[in-house]
Coordinates of C-alpha atoms in Angstrom, one line a residue:
Chain A
M1 CA -15.4 18.7 27.9
S2 CA -14.2 16.2 25.4
V3 CA -14.7 16.1 21.7
E4 CA -16.4 13.0 20.4
I5 CA -15.5 11.8 16.8
E6 CA -17.8 8.9 16.0
R7 CA -18.9 7.1 12.8
K8 CA -22.0 5.1 12.7
F9 CA -23.0 2.2 10.3
L10 CA -25.8 -0.2 9.7
V11 CA -25.2 -3.8 10.5
T12 CA -26.0 -6.6 8.0
G13 CA -24.5 -9.8 9.5
E14 CA -24.4 -11.7 12.8
G15 CA -20.6 -12.0 13.4
W16 CA -20.8 -9.5 16.3
R17 CA -23.3 -11.6 18.3
Q18 CA -20.7 -13.6 20.3
A19 CA -19.3 -10.4 21.9
D20 CA -20.0 -9.5 25.6
A21 CA -23.1 -7.3 25.9
Q22 CA -24.5 -4.9 28.5
R23 CA -28.0 -3.7 28.8
Y24 CA -28.5 0.1 28.4
C25 CA -31.5 2.2 29.3
Q26 CA -31.5 5.9 28.4
G27 CA -33.8 8.8 28.0
Y28 CA -33.5 12.5 27.1
L29 CA -34.2 15.6 29.1
S30 CA -33.5 17.6 25.9
R31 CA -33.7 16.2 22.4
D32 CA -32.7 19.5 20.8
P33 CA -29.8 18.6 18.5
A34 CA -27.9 21.7 19.5
R35 CA -28.0 20.6 23.2
T36 CA -29.1 17.0 23.9
V37 CA -29.2 16.0 27.6
R38 CA -29.1 12.3 28.1
V39 CA -29.7 10.2 31.2
R40 CA -28.1 6.7 30.8
Q41 CA -28.2 3.7 33.1
V42 CA -25.9 0.7 32.6
G43 CA -26.2 -1.9 35.3
T44 CA -25.6 -0.2 38.7
K45 CA -24.0 2.9 37.2
A46 CA -25.5 6.0 35.6
W47 CA -24.4 9.1 33.8
L48 CA -25.7 12.5 32.6
T49 CA -24.3 13.4 29.2
I50 CA -24.7 16.7 27.3
K51 CA -23.7 16.9 23.7
G52 CA -23.6 19.9 21.3
R53 CA -24.5 19.9 17.6
S54 CA -22.6 17.5 15.4
V55 CA -20.2 18.9 12.8
G56 CA -19.6 16.0 10.5
A57 CA -18.5 13.1 12.8
T58 CA -17.4 15.5 15.6
R59 CA -19.4 16.6 18.6
A60 CA -18.6 18.3 21.9
E61 CA -19.5 16.1 24.9
F62 CA -19.7 16.6 28.6
E63 CA -20.3 13.5 30.9
Y64 CA -20.9 13.3 34.6
E65 CA -21.5 10.2 36.7
I66 CA -24.6 10.5 38.9
P67 CA -26.1 8.3 41.6
L68 CA -28.2 5.4 40.4
A69 CA -31.1 6.5 42.5
D70 CA -31.0 10.0 40.8
A71 CA -30.9 8.3 37.4
E72 CA -34.0 6.3 38.2
Q73 CA -35.9 9.5 39.1
L74 CA -34.5 11.4 36.1
L75 CA -35.5 8.7 33.6
K76 CA -39.1 9.3 34.8
L77 CA -38.7 13.0 33.9
C78 CA -37.5 12.3 30.4
D79 CA -39.2 13.5 27.3
G80 CA -40.7 10.6 25.2
P81 CA -40.2 6.9 25.7
L82 CA -36.9 5.5 26.9
V83 CA -34.5 3.8 24.5
E84 CA -33.3 0.3 25.6
K85 CA -30.6 -1.7 23.9
W86 CA -28.0 -4.3 24.3
R87 CA -24.5 -2.9 23.6
H88 CA -22.0 -5.5 22.3
R89 CA -18.3 -4.5 22.3
V90 CA -16.3 -6.0 19.4
E91 CA -12.5 -5.4 19.1
A92 CA -11.8 -3.4 16.0
G93 CA -7.9 -3.7 16.0
G94 CA -5.4 -0.9 16.5
G95 CA -6.9 -0.2 20.0
L96 CA -10.3 0.7 18.5
C97 CA -13.6 -0.9 19.4
W98 CA -16.9 -1.4 17.6
E99 CA -20.0 -0.7 19.8
V100 CA -22.8 -2.7 18.2
D101 CA -26.2 -1.5 19.5
E102 CA -29.1 -4.0 19.3
F103 CA -32.2 -2.0 20.1
L104 CA -35.2 -3.3 22.0
G105 CA -38.8 -2.3 22.5
D106 CA -40.2 0.1 19.9
N107 CA -36.7 0.1 18.1
A108 CA -36.4 -3.7 17.9
G109 CA -35.0 -4.8 14.6
L110 CA -32.5 -2.0 14.4
V111 CA -28.8 -2.8 14.8
V112 CA -26.2 -0.1 14.4
A113 CA -22.4 -0.1 14.9
E114 CA -20.4 2.9 16.1
I115 CA -16.7 3.4 16.2
E116 CA -15.0 6.2 18.2
L117 CA -11.9 7.6 16.5
P118 CA -9.0 9.7 17.7
D119 CA -9.3 11.9 14.7
E120 CA -11.6 12.2 11.7
A121 CA -9.0 10.9 9.2
Q122 CA -8.2 7.7 11.2
A123 CA -8.4 4.6 9.0
F124 CA -10.1 1.4 10.4
E125 CA -10.9 -2.1 9.3
R126 CA -14.4 -2.8 8.1
P127 CA -15.7 -6.1 9.4
A128 CA -17.8 -8.4 7.0
W129 CA -21.0 -7.5 8.9
L130 CA -20.7 -3.7 8.4
G131 CA -23.3 -2.1 6.2
A132 CA -23.9 1.5 4.9
E133 CA -22.6 4.5 6.9
V134 CA -25.4 6.6 8.6
T135 CA -23.2 9.0 10.7
E136 CA -24.9 12.1 9.5
D137 CA -28.4 10.7 9.1
P138 CA -30.5 12.2 12.0
R139 CA -33.0 9.4 11.9
Y140 CA -30.4 7.2 13.6
F141 CA -29.5 9.7 16.4
N142 CA -30.4 8.0 19.7
S143 CA -32.2 11.2 20.7
N144 CA -34.5 10.7 17.6
L145 CA -35.1 7.0 18.3
A146 CA -36.8 8.1 21.6
A147 CA -39.4 10.3 19.7
H148 CA -39.6 8.4 16.4
P149 CA -38.8 4.7 17.1
F150 CA -37.8 2.4 14.3
R151 CA -41.1 0.5 14.3
H152 CA -42.9 3.6 13.0
W153 CA -40.4 4.3 10.1
Chain B
M1 CA -32.8 14.1 44.4
S2 CA -34.1 16.7 46.8
V3 CA -37.5 18.3 46.8
E4 CA -37.5 22.1 46.7
I5 CA -40.2 24.1 48.4
E6 CA -39.8 27.7 47.4
R7 CA -42.1 30.8 47.5
K8 CA -41.3 33.8 45.4
F9 CA -42.4 37.5 45.8
L10 CA -41.9 40.8 44.2
V11 CA -39.8 43.4 46.0
T12 CA -41.0 46.9 46.6
G13 CA -38.4 48.6 48.9
E14 CA -34.7 48.9 49.3
G15 CA -34.1 47.4 52.8
W16 CA -32.4 44.3 51.3
R17 CA -29.6 46.3 49.6
Q18 CA -27.1 46.2 52.4
A19 CA -26.9 42.4 52.3
D20 CA -23.9 40.6 50.8
A21 CA -24.3 39.8 47.2
Q22 CA -22.8 37.4 44.6
R23 CA -22.9 37.6 40.9
Y24 CA -24.8 34.7 39.1
C25 CA -24.7 33.8 35.5
Q26 CA -27.0 31.1 34.3
G27 CA -28.4 29.6 31.1
Y28 CA -30.7 26.8 30.1
L29 CA -30.0 23.6 28.1
S30 CA -33.8 22.9 28.4
R31 CA -36.5 25.4 29.3
D32 CA -39.2 22.8 29.1
P33 CA -41.1 23.4 32.5
A34 CA -41.4 19.6 32.9
R35 CA -37.6 19.1 32.8
T36 CA -35.5 22.3 33.0
V37 CA -31.7 21.9 32.8
R38 CA -29.8 24.8 34.1
V39 CA -26.1 25.7 34.0
R40 CA -25.1 28.1 36.8
Q41 CA -21.8 29.9 37.5
V42 CA -21.2 31.7 40.7
G43 CA -17.7 33.1 41.1
T44 CA -15.3 30.1 40.5
K45 CA -17.9 27.4 41.1
A46 CA -20.5 26.0 38.8
W47 CA -23.5 23.6 38.9
L48 CA -25.8 21.7 36.6
T49 CA -29.3 21.6 38.0
I50 CA -32.3 19.6 36.7
K51 CA -35.8 20.4 38.0
G52 CA -39.1 18.7 37.3
R53 CA -42.5 20.4 37.0
S54 CA -43.7 22.6 39.9
V55 CA -46.7 21.4 41.9
G56 CA -47.7 24.5 43.9
A57 CA -44.4 25.6 45.6
T58 CA -42.8 22.1 45.4
R59 CA -40.5 20.8 42.7
A60 CA -38.1 17.9 42.4
E61 CA -34.5 19.1 42.1
F62 CA -31.2 17.3 41.2
E63 CA -27.9 19.3 41.4
Y64 CA -24.4 18.4 40.5
E65 CA -21.2 20.5 40.8
I66 CA -19.3 20.6 37.6
P67 CA -15.9 22.0 36.6
L68 CA -15.8 25.8 35.9
A69 CA -14.2 25.2 32.5
D70 CA -17.1 22.9 31.5
A71 CA -19.7 25.5 32.7
E72 CA -18.1 28.2 30.5
Q73 CA -18.5 25.9 27.4
L74 CA -22.0 24.7 28.4
L75 CA -23.2 28.3 28.8
K76 CA -22.3 28.8 25.1
L77 CA -24.5 25.8 24.2
C78 CA -27.5 27.3 26.1
D79 CA -30.8 28.1 24.5
G80 CA -31.5 31.8 24.4
P81 CA -29.7 34.7 26.2
L82 CA -28.1 34.1 29.6
V83 CA -29.7 35.4 32.8
E84 CA -27.4 37.5 35.0
K85 CA -28.2 38.8 38.4
W86 CA -26.9 39.8 41.8
R87 CA -28.1 37.5 44.5
H88 CA -28.4 39.2 48.0
R89 CA -28.8 36.9 51.0
V90 CA -30.9 38.4 53.8
E91 CA -31.5 36.6 57.1
A92 CA -35.2 35.8 57.5
G93 CA -35.2 34.5 61.1
G94 CA -35.9 31.0 62.3
G95 CA -32.9 29.7 60.3
L96 CA -34.5 30.8 57.0
C97 CA -33.0 33.1 54.4
W98 CA -34.3 35.5 51.7
E99 CA -32.6 35.3 48.4
V100 CA -33.2 38.7 46.7
D101 CA -32.4 38.5 43.0
E102 CA -31.6 41.8 41.3
F103 CA -31.6 41.1 37.6
L104 CA -29.2 42.6 35.1
G105 CA -29.1 43.0 31.3
D106 CA -32.4 42.5 29.5
N107 CA -34.0 41.8 32.9
A108 CA -32.8 44.9 34.6
G109 CA -35.5 46.6 36.8
L110 CA -36.8 43.2 38.0
V111 CA -36.2 42.3 41.7
V112 CA -37.7 39.2 43.2
A113 CA -37.2 37.5 46.6
E114 CA -37.4 33.8 47.2
I115 CA -37.5 31.8 50.4
E116 CA -36.9 28.1 50.7
L117 CA -39.0 26.4 53.2
P118 CA -38.7 23.0 55.0
D119 CA -42.4 22.3 54.3
E120 CA -45.2 24.1 52.5
A121 CA -47.1 25.0 55.7
Q122 CA -44.0 26.7 57.3
A123 CA -44.8 30.2 58.6
F124 CA -42.2 33.0 58.0
E125 CA -41.9 36.8 58.7
R126 CA -42.7 39.2 55.9
P127 CA -40.2 42.1 55.7
A128 CA -41.4 45.6 54.9
W129 CA -39.9 45.5 51.4
L130 CA -41.9 42.3 50.4
G131 CA -44.4 42.7 47.6
A132 CA -47.0 40.4 46.0
E133 CA -46.4 36.7 45.8
V134 CA -45.6 35.3 42.3
T135 CA -44.7 31.7 43.2
E136 CA -47.0 30.2 40.6
D137 CA -46.7 32.9 37.9
P138 CA -44.6 31.3 35.1
R139 CA -43.5 34.7 33.8
Y140 CA -41.1 34.9 36.8
F141 CA -39.5 31.5 36.3
N142 CA -35.8 32.1 35.6
S143 CA -36.2 29.7 32.6
N144 CA -38.7 32.1 31.2
L145 CA -36.6 35.2 31.8
A146 CA -34.0 33.8 29.4
A147 CA -36.5 33.6 26.6
H148 CA -38.8 36.4 27.5
P149 CA -36.8 39.0 29.4
F150 CA -38.5 41.6 31.6
R151 CA -37.7 44.6 29.3
H152 CA -40.0 43.1 26.7
W153 CA -43.0 42.6 29.0

């Protein structure tokens, strides 16, 4: 188990677009916020990730790498449509990194930026393209974007 | 992925009691019959198992061994009470094996026997203690026994 401390923001500018990006495809075997179970495929690798309920920006997380062939079958078992996105990695200084998620499909038009922090009090620089914080807004949980995609908001 | 072909029966006698037994503790991160996610601890080992919907006696199954310390945390995240049982392994001849589950706690009094088959048409001997078949009765799904234990039937 690890504990994930993550803050999430809307994105207002384009300054992140030059960063390297990878295509993500993910779905949920459980979207229950107390115990989400996610299947994620990135290129030729795949993971199964279980997360507990968020308490502020902190959440218990368990992650296991799984065979790609299993992930392809498990994605078909998932509840609701899959979430697809480009993830751009932007250096945040001080060893931190912004993950800017540009959603596709039914979530096209939504761009959010996440930063993982060593502890909740950790300070970080805010780039010019950073918008409002949505860390605790459940509409932006990836598990919610599967069931209630951005285009229907 | 593997495909599990399993038939399940009630147990009426005691002839299975002399067999070796191991204590199982398991809970569910998802009890949705289309995508159950089970955490199982047996002694010092633990697994995460995902199963799709049953079609007759056949069901897609994905199983991953996980660290015991993770399992102990994941069992606390589970939905509903845990299912605890002794599993007795009884030779069934022809390389097959009966798994006789003697439930504990809120499911005490329930004993069921399962046999895993290489294909649905495979013949097998029926021991004297074997009762009625309940393969397709959802009340006997382990995932259901967590939410609706035998003592409340």
